[in-house]
PDB file of C-alpha atoms in Angstrom:
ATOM      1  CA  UNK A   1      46.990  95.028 116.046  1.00 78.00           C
ATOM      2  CA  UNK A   2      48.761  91.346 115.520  1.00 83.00           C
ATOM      3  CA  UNK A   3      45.516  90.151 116.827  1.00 86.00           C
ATOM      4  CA  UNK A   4      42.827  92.288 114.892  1.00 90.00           C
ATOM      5  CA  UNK A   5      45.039  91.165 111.748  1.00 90.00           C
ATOM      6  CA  UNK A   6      45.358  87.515 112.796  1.00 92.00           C
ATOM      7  CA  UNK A   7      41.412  86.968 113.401  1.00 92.00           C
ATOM      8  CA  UNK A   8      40.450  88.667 110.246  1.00 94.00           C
ATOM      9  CA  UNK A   9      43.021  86.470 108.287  1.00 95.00           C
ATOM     10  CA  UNK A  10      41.141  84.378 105.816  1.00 96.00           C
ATOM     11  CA  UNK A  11      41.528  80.549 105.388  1.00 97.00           C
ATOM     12  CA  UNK A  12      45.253  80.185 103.904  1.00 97.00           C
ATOM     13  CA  UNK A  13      46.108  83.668 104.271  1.00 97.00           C
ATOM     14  CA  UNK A  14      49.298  84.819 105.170  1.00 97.00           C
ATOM     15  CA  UNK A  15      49.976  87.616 107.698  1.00 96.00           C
ATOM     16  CA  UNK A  16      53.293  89.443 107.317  1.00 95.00           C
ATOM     17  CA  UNK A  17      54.756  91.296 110.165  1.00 91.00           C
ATOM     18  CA  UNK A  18      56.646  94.244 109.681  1.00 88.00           C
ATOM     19  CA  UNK A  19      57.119  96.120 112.469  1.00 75.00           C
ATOM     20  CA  UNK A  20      56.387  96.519 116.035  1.00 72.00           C
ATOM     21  CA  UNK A  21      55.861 100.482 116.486  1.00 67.00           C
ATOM     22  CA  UNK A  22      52.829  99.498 119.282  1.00 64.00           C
ATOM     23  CA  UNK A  23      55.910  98.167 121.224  1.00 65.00           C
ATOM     24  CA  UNK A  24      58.574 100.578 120.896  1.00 65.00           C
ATOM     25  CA  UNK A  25      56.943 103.259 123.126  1.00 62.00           C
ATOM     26  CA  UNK A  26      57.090 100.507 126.040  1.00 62.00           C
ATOM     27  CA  UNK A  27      58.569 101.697 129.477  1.00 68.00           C
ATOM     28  CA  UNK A  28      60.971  98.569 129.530  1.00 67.00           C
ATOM     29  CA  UNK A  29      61.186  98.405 125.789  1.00 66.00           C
ATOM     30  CA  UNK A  30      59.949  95.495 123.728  1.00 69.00           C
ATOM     31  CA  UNK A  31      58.597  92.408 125.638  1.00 72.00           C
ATOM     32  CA  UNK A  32      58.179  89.394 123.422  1.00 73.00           C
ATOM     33  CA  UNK A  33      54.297  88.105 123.904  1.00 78.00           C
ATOM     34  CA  UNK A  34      52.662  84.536 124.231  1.00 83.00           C
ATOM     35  CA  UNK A  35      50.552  83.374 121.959  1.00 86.00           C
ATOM     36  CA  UNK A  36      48.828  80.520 123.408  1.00 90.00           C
ATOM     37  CA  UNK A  37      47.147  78.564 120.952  1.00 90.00           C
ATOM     38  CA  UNK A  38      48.726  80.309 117.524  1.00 93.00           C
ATOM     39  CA  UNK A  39      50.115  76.619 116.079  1.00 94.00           C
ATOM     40  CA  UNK A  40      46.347  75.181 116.540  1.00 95.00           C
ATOM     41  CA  UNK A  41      44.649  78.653 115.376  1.00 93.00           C
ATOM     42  CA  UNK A  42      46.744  78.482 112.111  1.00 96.00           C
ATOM     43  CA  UNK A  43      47.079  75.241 111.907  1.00 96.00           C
ATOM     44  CA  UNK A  44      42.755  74.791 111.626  1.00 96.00           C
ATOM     45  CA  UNK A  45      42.783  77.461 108.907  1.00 96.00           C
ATOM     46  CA  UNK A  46      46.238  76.606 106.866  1.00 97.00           C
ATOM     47  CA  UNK A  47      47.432  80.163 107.598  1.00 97.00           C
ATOM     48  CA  UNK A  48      50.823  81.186 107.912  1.00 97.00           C
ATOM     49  CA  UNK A  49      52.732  84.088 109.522  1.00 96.00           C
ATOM     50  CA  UNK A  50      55.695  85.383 108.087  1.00 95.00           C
ATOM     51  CA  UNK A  51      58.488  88.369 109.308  1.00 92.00           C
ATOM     52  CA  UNK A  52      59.968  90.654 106.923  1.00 92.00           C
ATOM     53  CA  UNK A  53      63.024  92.620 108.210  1.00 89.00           C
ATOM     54  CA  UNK A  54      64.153  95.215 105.807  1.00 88.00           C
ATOM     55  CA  UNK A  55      67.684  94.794 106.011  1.00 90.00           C
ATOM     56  CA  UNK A  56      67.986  91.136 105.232  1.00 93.00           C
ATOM     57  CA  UNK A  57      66.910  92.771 101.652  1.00 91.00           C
ATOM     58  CA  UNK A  58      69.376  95.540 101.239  1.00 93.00           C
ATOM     59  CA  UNK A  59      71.002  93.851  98.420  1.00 95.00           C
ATOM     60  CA  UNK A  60      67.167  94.755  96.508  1.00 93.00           C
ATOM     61  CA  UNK A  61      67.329  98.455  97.815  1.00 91.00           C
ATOM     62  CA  UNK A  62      69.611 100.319  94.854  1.00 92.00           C
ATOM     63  CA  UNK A  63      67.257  98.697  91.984  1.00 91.00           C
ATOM     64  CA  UNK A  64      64.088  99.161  93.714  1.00 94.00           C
ATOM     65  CA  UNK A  65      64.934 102.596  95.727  1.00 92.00           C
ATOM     66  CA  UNK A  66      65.983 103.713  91.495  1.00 92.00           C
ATOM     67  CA  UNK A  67      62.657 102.706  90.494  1.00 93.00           C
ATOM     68  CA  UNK A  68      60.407 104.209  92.743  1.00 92.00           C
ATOM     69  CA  UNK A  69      62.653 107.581  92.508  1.00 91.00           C
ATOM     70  CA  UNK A  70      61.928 106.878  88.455  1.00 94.00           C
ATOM     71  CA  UNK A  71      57.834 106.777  89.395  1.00 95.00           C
ATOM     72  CA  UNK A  72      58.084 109.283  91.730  1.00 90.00           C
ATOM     73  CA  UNK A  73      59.732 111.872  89.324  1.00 91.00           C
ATOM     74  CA  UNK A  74      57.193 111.047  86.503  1.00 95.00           C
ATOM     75  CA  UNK A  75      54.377 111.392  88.738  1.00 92.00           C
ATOM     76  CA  UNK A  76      52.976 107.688  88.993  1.00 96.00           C
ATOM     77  CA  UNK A  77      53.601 107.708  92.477  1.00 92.00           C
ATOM     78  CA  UNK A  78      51.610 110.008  94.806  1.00 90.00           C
ATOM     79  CA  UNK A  79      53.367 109.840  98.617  1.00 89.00           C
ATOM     80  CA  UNK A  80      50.962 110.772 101.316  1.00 92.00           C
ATOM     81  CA  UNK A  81      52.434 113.703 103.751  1.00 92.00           C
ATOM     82  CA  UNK A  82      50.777 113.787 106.983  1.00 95.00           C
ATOM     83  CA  UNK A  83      49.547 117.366 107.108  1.00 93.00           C
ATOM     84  CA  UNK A  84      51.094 118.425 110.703  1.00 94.00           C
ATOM     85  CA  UNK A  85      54.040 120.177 110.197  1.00 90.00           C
ATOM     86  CA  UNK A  86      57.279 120.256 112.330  1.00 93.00           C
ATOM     87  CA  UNK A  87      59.874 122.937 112.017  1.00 90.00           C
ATOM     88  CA  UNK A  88      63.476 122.696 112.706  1.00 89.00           C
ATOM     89  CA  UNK A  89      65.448 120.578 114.474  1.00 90.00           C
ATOM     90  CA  UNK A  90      64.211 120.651 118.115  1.00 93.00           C
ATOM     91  CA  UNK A  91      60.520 119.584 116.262  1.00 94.00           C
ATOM     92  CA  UNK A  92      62.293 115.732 115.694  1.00 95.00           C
ATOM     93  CA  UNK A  93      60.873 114.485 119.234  1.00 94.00           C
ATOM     94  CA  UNK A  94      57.581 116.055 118.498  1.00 96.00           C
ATOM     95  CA  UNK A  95      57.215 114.657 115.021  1.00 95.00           C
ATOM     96  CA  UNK A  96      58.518 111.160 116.807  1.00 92.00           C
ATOM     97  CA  UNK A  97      55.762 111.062 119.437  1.00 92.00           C
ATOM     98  CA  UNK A  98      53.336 112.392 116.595  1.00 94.00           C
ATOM     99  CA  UNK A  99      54.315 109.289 114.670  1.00 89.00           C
ATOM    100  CA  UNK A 100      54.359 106.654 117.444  1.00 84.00           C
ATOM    101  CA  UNK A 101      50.714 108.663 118.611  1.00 87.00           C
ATOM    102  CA  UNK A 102      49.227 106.504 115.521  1.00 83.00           C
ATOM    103  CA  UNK A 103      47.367 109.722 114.576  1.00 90.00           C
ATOM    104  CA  UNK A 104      49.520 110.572 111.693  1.00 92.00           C
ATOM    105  CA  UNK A 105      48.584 109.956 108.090  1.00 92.00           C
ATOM    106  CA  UNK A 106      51.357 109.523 105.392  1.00 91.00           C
ATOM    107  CA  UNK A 107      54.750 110.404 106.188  1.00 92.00           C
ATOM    108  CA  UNK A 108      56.325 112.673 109.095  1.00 95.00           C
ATOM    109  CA  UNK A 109      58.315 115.604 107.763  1.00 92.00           C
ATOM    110  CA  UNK A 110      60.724 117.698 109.432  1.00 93.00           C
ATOM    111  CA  UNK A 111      61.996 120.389 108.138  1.00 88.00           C
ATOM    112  CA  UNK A 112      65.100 121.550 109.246  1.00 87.00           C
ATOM    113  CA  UNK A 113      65.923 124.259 106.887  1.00 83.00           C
ATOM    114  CA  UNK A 114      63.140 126.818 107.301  1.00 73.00           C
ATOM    115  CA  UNK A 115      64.296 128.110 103.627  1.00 75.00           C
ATOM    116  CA  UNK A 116      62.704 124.837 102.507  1.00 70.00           C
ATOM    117  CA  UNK A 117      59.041 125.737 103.770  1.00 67.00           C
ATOM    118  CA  UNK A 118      58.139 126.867  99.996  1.00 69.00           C
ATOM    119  CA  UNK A 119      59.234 123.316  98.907  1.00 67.00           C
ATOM    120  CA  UNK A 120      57.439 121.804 101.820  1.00 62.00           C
ATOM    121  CA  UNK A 121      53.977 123.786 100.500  1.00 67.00           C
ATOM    122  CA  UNK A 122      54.392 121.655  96.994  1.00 67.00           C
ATOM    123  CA  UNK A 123      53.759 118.545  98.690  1.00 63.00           C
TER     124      UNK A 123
END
């Protein structure tokens, strides 16, 4: 994906990298890549690449985490639930491999209370 991203990067774009899920499913775990030839490819374009790890930002979660509760209640935002749905706690690995599978769309839910089906159904 870095690569499809990276080649269809405009002329001083910037690419932020996120995460890694392609990796994490790795027999040996994550194995850092080569790039040969990334300095000259962004260097000919002016692009830049830039990583963004979540937690170096906690101290922006409570405002931010408030606010999109805020939109969320009032209805502004609209969260995508993949439509698979996994049932009680022996489901997690299931819903895992669904989510690493790159065919789910939205977020992965697990229910673990089976009570909570009816609230499930609202979303």
């Amino acid at each position: 994906m870095f690569d499809l991203c990276l080649n269809a990067l405009a002329i001083r774009g910037r690419l932020i990298v996120i995460g890694m899920i392609s990796q994490y499913q790795g027999e040996h775990g994550w194995k850092p890549k080569n790039y040969p030839g990334l300095v000259e490819k962004l260097l000919t374009k002016s692009q830049s690449v830039a990583g963004f790890f979540l937690p170096q930002y906690s101290y922006l979660w409570k405002e931010h985490l408030a606010r999109q509760f805020d939109l969320y209640s009032s209805g502004k935002l609209k969260v995508a639930i993949d439509p698979k749905r996994f049932l009680g706690l022996h489901s997690v690995p299931d819903a895992v491999e669904h989510l690493h599978s790159g065919r789910s769309s939205g977020k992965v839910v697990v229910c673990i209370d089976p009570t909570f089906e009816q609230q499930m159904a609202k979303l």
